[in-house]
mmCIF file of C-alpha atoms and ligand atoms in Angstrom:
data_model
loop_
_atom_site.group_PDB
_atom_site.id
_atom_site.type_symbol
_atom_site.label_atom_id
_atom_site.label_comp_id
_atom_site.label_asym_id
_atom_site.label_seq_id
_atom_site.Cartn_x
_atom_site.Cartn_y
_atom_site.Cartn_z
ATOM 1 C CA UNK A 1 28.534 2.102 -8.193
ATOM 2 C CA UNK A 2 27.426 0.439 -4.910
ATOM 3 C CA UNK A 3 24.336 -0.725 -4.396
ATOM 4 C CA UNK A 4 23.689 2.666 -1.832
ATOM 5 C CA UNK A 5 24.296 5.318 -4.077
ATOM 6 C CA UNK A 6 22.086 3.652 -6.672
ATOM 7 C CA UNK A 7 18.771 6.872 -7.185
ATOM 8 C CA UNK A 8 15.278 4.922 -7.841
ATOM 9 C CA UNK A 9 15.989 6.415 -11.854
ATOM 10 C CA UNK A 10 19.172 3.929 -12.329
ATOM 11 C CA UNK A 11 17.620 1.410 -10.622
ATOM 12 C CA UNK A 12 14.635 1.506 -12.995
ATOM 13 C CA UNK A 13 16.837 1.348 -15.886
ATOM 14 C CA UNK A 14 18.820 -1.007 -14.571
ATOM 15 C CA UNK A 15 15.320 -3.338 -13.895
ATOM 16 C CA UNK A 16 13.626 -2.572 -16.905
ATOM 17 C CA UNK A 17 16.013 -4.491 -19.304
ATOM 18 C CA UNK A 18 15.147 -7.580 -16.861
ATOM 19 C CA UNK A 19 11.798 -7.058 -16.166
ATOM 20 C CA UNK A 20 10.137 -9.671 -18.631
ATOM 21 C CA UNK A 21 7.501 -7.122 -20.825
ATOM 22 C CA UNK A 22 10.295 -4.553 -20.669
ATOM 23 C CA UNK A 23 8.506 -2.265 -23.112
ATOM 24 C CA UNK A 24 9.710 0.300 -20.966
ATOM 25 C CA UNK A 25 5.820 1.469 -20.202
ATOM 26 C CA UNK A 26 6.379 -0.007 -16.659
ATOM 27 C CA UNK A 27 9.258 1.766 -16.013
ATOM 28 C CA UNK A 28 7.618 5.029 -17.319
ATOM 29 C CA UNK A 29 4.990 4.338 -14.871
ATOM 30 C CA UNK A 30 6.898 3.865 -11.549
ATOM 31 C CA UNK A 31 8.599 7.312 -12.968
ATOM 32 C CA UNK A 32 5.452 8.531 -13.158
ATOM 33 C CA UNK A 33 4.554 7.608 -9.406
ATOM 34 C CA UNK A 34 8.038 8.833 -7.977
ATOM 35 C CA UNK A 35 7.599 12.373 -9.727
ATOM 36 C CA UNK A 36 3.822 12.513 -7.874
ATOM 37 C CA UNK A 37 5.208 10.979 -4.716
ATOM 38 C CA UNK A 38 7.239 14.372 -4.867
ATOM 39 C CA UNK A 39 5.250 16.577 -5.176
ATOM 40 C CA UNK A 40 2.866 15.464 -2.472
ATOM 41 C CA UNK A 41 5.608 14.934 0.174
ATOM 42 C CA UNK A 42 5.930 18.729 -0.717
ATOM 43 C CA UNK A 43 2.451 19.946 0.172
ATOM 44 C CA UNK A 44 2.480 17.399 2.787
ATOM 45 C CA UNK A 45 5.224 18.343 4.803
ATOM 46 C CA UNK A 46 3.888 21.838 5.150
ATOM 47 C CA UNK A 47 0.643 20.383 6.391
ATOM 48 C CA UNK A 48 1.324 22.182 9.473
ATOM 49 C CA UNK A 49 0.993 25.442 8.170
ATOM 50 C CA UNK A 50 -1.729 25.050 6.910
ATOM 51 C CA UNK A 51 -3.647 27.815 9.393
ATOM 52 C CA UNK A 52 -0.873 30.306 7.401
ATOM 53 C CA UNK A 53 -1.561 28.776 4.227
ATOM 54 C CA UNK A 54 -5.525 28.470 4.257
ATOM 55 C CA UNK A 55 -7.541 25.052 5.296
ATOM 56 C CA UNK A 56 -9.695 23.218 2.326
ATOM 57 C CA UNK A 57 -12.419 25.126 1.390
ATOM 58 C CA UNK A 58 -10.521 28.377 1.598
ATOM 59 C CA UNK A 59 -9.186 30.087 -1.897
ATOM 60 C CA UNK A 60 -5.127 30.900 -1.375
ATOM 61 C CA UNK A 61 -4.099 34.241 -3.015
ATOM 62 C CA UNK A 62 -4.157 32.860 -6.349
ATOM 63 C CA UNK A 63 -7.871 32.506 -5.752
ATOM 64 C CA UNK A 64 -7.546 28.540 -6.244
ATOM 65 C CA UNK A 65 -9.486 26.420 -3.988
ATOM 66 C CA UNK A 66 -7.007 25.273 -1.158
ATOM 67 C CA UNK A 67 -7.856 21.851 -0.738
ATOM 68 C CA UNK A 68 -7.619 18.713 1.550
ATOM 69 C CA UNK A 69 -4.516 16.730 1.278
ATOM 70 C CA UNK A 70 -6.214 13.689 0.480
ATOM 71 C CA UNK A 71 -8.138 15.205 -2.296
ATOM 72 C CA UNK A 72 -5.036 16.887 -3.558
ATOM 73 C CA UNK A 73 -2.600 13.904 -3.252
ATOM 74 C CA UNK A 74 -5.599 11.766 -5.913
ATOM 75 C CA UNK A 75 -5.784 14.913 -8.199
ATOM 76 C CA UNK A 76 -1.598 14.711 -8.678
ATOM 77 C CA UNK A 77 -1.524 11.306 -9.286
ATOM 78 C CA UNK A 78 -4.386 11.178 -11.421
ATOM 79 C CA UNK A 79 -2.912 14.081 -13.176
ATOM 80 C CA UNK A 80 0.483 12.730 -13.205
ATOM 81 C CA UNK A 81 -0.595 8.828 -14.501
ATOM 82 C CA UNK A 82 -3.202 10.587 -17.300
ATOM 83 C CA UNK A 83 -1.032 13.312 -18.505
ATOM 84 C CA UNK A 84 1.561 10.906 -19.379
ATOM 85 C CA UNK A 85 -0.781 8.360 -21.373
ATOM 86 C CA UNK A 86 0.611 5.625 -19.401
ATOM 87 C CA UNK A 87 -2.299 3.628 -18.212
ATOM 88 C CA UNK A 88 -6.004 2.716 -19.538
ATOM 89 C CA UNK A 89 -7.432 3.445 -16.189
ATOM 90 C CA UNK A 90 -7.118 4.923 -12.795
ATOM 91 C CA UNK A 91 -9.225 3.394 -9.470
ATOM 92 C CA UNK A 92 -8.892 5.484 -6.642
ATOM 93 C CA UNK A 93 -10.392 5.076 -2.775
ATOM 94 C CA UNK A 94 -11.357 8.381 -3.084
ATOM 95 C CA UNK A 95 -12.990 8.161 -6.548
ATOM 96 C CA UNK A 96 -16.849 6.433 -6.430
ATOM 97 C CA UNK A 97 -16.013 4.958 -10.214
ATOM 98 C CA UNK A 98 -12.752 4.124 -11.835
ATOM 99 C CA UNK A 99 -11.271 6.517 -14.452
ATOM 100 C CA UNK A 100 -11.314 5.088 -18.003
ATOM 101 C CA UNK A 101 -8.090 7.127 -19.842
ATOM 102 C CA UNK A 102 -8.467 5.926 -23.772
ATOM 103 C CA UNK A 103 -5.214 6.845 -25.514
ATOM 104 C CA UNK A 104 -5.369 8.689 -28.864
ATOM 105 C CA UNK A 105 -2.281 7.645 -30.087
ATOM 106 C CA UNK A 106 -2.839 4.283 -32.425
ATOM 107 C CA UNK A 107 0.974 3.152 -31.286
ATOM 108 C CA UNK A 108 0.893 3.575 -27.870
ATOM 109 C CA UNK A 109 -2.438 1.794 -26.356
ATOM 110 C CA UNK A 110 -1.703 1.906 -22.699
ATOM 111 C CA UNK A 111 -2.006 -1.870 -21.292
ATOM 112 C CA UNK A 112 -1.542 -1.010 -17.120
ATOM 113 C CA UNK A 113 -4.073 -0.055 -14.891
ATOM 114 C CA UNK A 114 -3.532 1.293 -11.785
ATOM 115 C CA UNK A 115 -5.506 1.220 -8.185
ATOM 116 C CA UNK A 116 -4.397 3.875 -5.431
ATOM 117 C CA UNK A 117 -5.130 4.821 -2.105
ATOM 118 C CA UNK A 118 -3.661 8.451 -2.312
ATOM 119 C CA UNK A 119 -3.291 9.210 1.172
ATOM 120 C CA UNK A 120 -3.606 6.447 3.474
ATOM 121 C CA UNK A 121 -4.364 7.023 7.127
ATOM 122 C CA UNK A 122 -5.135 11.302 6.155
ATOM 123 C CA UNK A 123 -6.912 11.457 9.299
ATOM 124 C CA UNK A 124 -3.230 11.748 11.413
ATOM 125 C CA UNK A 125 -2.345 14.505 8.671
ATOM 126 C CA UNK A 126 -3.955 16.580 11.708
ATOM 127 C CA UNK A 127 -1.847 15.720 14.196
ATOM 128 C CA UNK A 128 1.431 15.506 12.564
ATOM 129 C CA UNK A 129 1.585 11.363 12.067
ATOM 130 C CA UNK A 130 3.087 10.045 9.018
ATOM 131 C CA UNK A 131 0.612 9.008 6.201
ATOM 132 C CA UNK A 132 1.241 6.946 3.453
ATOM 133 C CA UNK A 133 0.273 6.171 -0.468
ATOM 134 C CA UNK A 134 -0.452 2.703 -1.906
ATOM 135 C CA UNK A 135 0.050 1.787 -5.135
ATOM 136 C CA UNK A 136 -1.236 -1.737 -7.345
ATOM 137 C CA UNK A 137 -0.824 -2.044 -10.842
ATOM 138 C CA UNK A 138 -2.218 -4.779 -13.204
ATOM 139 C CA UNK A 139 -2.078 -5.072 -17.281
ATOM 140 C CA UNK A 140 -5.449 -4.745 -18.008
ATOM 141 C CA UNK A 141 -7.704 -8.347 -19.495
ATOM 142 C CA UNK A 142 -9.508 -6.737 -21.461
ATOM 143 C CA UNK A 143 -8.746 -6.027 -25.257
ATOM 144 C CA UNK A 144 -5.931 -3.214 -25.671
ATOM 145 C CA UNK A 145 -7.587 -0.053 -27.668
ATOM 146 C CA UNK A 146 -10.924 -0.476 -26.347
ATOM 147 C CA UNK A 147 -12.015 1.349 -23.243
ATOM 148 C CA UNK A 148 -11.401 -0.164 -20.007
ATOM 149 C CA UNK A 149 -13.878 -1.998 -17.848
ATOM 150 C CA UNK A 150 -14.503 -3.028 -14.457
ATOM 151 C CA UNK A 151 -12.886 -6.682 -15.402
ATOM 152 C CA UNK A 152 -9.735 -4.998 -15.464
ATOM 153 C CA UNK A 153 -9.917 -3.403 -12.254
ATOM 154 C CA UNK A 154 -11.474 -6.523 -10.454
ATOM 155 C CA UNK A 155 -8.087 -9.275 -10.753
ATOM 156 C CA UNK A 156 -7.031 -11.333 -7.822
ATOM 157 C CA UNK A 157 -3.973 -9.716 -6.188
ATOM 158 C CA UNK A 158 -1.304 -12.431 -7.669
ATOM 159 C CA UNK A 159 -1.780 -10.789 -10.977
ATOM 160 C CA UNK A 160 -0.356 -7.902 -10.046
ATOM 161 C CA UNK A 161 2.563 -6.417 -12.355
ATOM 162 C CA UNK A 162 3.843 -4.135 -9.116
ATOM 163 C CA UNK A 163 2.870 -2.610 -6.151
ATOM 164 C CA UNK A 164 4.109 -0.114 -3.753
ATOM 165 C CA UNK A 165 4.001 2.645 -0.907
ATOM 166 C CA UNK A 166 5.271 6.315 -0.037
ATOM 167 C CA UNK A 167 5.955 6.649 3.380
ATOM 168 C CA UNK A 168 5.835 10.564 4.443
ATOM 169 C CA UNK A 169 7.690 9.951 7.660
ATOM 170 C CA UNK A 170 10.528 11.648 9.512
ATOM 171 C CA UNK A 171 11.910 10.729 5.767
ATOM 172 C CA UNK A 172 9.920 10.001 2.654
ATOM 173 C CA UNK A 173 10.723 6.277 0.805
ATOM 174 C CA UNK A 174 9.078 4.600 -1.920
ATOM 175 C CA UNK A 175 8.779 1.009 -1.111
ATOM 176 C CA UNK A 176 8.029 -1.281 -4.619
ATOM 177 C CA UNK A 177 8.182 -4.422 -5.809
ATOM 178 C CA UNK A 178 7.621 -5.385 -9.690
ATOM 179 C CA UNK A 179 7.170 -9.337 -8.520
ATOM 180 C CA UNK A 180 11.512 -9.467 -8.072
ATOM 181 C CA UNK A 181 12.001 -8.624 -3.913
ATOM 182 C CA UNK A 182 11.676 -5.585 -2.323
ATOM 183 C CA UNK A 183 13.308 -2.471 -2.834
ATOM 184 C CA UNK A 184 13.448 0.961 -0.504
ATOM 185 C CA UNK A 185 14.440 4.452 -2.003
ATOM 186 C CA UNK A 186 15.242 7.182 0.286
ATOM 187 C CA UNK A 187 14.040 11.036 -0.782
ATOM 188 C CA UNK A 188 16.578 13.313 -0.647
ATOM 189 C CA UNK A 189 14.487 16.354 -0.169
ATOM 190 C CA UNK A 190 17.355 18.991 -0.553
ATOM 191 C CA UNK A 191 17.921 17.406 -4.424
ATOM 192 C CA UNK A 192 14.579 15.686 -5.164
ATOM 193 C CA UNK A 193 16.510 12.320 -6.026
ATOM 194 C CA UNK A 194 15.040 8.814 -3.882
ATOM 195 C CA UNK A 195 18.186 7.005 -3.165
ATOM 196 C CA UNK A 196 18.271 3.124 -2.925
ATOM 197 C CA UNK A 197 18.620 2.924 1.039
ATOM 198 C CA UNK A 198 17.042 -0.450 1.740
ATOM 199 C CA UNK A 199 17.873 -3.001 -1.097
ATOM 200 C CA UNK A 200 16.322 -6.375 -1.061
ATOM 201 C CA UNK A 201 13.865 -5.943 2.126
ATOM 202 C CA UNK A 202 12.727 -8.678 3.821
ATOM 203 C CA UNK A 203 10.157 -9.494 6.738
ATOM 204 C CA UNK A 204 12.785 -11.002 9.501
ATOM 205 C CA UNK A 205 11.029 -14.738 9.988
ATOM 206 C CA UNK A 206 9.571 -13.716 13.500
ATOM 207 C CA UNK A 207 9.225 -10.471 15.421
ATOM 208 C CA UNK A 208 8.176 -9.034 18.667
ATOM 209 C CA UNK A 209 6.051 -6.533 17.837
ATOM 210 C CA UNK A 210 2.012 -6.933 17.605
ATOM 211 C CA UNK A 211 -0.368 -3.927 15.433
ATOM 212 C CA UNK A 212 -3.897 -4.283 15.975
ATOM 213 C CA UNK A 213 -6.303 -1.246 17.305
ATOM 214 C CA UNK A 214 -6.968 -2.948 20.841
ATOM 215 C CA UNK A 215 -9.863 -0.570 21.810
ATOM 216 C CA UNK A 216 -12.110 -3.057 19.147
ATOM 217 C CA UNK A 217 -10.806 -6.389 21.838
ATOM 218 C CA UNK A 218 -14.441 -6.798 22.571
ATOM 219 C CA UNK A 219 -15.312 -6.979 19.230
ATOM 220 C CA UNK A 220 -13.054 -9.760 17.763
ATOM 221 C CA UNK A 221 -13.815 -13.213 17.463
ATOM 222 C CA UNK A 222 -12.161 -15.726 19.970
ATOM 223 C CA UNK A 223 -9.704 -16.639 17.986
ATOM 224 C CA UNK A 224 -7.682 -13.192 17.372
ATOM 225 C CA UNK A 225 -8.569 -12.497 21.299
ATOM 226 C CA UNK A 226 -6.504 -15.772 22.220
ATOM 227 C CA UNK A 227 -3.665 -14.555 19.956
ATOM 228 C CA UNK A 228 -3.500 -11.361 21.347
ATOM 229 C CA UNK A 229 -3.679 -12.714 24.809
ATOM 230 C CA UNK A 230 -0.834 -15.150 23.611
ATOM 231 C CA UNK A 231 1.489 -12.214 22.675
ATOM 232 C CA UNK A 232 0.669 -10.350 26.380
ATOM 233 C CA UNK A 233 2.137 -13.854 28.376
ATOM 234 C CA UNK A 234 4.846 -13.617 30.352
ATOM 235 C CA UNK A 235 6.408 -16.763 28.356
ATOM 236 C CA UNK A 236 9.678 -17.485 25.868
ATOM 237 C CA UNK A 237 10.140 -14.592 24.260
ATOM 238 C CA UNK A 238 6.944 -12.583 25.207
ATOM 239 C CA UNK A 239 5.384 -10.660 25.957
ATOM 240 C CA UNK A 240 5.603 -8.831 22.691
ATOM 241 C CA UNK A 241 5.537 -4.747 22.430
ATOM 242 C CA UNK A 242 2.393 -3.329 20.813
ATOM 243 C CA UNK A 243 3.014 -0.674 18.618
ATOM 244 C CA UNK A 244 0.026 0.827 16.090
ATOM 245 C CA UNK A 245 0.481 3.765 14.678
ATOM 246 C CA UNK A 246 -3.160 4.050 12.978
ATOM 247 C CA UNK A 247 -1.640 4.106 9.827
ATOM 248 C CA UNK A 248 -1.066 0.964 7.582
ATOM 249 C CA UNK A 249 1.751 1.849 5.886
ATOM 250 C CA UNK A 250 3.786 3.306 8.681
ATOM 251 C CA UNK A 251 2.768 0.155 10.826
ATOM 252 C CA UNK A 252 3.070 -2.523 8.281
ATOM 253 C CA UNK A 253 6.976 -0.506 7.034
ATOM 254 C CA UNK A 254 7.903 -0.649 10.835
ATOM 255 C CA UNK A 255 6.933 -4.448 10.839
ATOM 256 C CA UNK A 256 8.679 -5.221 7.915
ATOM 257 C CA UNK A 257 12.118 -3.772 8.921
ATOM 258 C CA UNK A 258 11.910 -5.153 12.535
ATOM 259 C CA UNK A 259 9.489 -8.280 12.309
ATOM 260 C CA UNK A 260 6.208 -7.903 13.658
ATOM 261 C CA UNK A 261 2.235 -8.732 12.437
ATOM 262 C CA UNK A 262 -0.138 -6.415 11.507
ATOM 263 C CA UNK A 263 -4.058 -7.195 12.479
ATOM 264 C CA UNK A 264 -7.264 -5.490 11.036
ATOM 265 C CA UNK A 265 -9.628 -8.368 11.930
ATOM 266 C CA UNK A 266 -13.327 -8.229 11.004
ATOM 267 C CA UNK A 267 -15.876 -7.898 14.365
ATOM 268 C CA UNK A 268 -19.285 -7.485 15.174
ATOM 269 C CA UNK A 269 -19.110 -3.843 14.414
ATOM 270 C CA UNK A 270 -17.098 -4.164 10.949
ATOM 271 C CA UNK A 271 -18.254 -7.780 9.330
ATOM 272 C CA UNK A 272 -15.644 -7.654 6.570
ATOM 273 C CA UNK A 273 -12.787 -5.682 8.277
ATOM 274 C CA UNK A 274 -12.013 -2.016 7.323
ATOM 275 C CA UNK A 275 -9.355 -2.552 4.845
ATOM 276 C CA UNK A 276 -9.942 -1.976 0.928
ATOM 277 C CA UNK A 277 -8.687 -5.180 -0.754
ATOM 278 C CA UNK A 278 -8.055 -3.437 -4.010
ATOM 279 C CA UNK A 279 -5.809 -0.485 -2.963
ATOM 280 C CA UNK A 280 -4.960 -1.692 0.634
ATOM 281 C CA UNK A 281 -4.342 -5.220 1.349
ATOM 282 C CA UNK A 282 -3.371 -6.420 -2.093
ATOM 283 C CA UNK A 283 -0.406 -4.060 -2.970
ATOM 284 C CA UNK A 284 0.263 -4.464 0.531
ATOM 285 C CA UNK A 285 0.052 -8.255 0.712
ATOM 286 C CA UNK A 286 2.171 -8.733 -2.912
ATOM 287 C CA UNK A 287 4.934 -6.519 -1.166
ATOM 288 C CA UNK A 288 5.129 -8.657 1.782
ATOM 289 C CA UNK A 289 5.097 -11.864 0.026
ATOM 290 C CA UNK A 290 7.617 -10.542 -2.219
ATOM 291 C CA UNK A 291 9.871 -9.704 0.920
ATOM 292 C CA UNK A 292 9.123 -13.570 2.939
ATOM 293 C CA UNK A 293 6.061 -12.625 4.704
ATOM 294 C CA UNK A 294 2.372 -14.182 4.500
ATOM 295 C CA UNK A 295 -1.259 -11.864 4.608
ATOM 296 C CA UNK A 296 -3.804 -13.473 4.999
ATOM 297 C CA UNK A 297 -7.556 -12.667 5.478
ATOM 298 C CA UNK A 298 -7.553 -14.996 8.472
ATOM 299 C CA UNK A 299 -7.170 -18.130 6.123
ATOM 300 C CA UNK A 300 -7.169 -16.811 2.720
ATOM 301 C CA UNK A 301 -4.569 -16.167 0.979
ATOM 302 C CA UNK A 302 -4.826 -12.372 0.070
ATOM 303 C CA UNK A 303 -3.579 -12.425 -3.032
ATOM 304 C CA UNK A 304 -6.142 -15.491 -4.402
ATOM 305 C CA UNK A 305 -8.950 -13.372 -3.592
ATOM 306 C CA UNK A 306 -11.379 -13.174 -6.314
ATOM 307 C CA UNK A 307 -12.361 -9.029 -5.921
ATOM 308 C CA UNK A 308 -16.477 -8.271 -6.539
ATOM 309 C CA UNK A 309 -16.416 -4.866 -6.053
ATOM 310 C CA UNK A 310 -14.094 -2.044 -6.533
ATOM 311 C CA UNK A 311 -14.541 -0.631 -3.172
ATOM 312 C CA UNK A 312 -14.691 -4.068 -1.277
ATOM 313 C CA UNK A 313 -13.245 -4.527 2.356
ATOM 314 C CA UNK A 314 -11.461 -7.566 4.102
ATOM 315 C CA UNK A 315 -9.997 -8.682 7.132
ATOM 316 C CA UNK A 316 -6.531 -8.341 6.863
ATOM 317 C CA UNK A 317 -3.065 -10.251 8.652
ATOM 318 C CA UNK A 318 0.192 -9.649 7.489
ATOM 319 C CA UNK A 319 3.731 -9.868 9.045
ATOM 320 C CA UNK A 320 6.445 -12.395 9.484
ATOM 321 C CA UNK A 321 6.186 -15.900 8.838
ATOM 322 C CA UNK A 322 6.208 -17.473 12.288
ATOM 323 C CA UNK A 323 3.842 -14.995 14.069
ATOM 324 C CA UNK A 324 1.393 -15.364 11.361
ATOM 325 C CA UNK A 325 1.540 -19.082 11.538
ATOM 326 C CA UNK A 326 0.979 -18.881 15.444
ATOM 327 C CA UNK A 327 -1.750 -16.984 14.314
ATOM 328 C CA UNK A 328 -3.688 -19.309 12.370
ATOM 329 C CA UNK A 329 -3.143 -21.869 14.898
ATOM 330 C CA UNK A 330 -5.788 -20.012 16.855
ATOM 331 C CA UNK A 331 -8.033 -19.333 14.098
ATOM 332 C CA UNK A 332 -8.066 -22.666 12.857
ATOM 333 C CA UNK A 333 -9.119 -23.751 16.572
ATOM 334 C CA UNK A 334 -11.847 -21.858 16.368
ATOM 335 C CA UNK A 335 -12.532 -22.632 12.732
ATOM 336 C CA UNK A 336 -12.612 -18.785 11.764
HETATM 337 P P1 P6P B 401 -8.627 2.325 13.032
HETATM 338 C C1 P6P B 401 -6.388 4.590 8.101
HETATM 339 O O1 P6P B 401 -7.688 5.131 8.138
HETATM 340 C C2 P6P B 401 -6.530 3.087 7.848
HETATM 341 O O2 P6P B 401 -7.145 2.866 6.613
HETATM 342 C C3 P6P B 401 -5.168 2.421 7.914
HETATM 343 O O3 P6P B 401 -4.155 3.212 7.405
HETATM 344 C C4 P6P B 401 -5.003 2.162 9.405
HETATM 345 O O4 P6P B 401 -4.160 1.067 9.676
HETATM 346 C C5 P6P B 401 -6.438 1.871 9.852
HETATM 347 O O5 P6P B 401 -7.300 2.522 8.901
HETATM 348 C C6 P6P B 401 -6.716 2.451 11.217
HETATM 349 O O6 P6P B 401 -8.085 2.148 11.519
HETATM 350 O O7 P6P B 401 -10.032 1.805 12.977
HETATM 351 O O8 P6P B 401 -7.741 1.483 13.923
HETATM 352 O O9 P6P B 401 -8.503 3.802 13.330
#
């Protein structure tokens, strides 16, 4: 069967036997995340009915709570990752502490963890802009059997076991990578089945396209104001189009299919950048390695990080090769 027609369930199968701790638990798990990716991209795509259907903090006619997307997208993936005594423990940007899940059954002590952003960029659920979920998963440090701790939630990105996004855009994909490339499934909504539409993606080596939120200029340091001044010249192959969509995962998917950089700097109004490193900028920087790309937090590698907190932000760059090269060219000048 060609490569195509291949649905994310195959493919799994197909990955498991190679995947080095194939004890099938991982595979189990990115089943787990495709079945909740589902259902969400349900209730999401009738977010615009929702004056029919009741806004949170109404009851619907079965007298349940109706209840804000992003709070509903964390409750099915919580519900879907615990029910299936998969992982130790759940983090989640919209959960204060992480979930400790301790596993009754003496054979099957769950050794992943998993960190999510649920719904990524909810504020554009409003106005009918796609939104996305990111996914990181590590095995957990600490010893199996005993309940998790924060050790296991606070690894450096590189020790990541997979990551991922759902994209709920004029289609839904799942976009994952268990540390072998970059593969893109394809929901087809009529049969429920993700199809494998974008094998092996990769970050084309340079792009035109720039993503920053511009209306923070004044607030940058010098450095990311020369570069985006650099990609505005009339020179070579600029100026470059600026496209931000105001949501990372639609921005950073574009950029990865055309070629482009992504830019949430830090500035005087946001010292450490806006971007959660756990459940933002690491799945998303271990994807974009994975697929020839670089993110960096200005010089850091992303992925050597050392996390402190669960909830911790950082600047965040991430695109194709060259234009995040060019990019550190004028941070370096300015020693930033
Ligand atoms: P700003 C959405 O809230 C988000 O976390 C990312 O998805 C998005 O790229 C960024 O913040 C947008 O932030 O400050 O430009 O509105």
């Amino acid at each position: 069967m060609g490569n195509r027609n291949k649905t994310l369930g195959e493919f799994i199968i197909e990955h498991q036997a190679a995947f080095q701790y194939s004890s099938g638990e991982l595979s189990k798990l990115i089943n787990a995340i495709r079945l909740a990716a589902k259902v969400v991209n349900h209730e999401v795509n009738k977010a615009g009915l929702v004056d029919i259907i009741g806004k949170a903090g109404d009851t619907n006619i079965q007298g349940e709570d109706q209840q804000k997307l992003d709070v509903l997208a964390n409750d099915k993936f919580i519900q879907t990752l615990k029910n299936r005594e998969i992982v130790c423990g759940i983090a989640s940007e919209e959960e204060d502490d992480f979930i400790s899940i301790n596993s009754n059954d003496e054979q099957h002590q769950n050794k992943y963890v998993v960190l999510i952003d649920p719904l990524d960029g909810s504020s554009n659920i409003d106005v009918n802009v796609s939104v996305g979920t990111i996914f990181s998963v590590y095995r957990r440090i600490t010893p199996v059997g005993t309940p998790v701790t924060l050790e296991d939630f606070l690894q450096p990105g590189r020790d990541q076991v997979a990551a991922g996004y759902i994209v709920y855009g004029t289609s839904t994909m799942l976009v994952y990578t268990t540390g072998d490339g970059v593969n893109g499934f394809t929901l087809n909504p009529a049969i429920g089945t993700f199809y494998l539409s974008h094998p092996n993606m990769q970050f084309p080596e340079t792009g035109k396209i720039y993503s920053v939120n511009e209306g923070n200029y004044v607030h940058f340091l010098q450095g990311v104001k020369d570069y985006i001044k650099y990609c505005q010249q009339e020179e070579g192959d600029r100026p470059y189009t600026s496209r931000y969509i105001g949501s990372l995962v639609s921005d950073f998917h574009r950029n990865m299919i055309k070629g482009g950089i992504y830019m949430y700097p830090k500035s005087s109004q946001t010292e450490s950048g806006k971007l959660r490193l756990l459940y933002e900028c690491n799945p998303m920087a271990f994807i974009a390695e994975q697929a020839n790309g670089l993110a960096t937090g200005g010089r850091t590698r992303i992925l050597d990080i050392q996390p402190t907190e669960l909830h911790q932000r950082v600047p965040f760059f991430c695109g194709s090769q060259k234009m995040m090269e060019k990019l550190h060219e004028f941070l370096d000048k300015y020693r930033e």
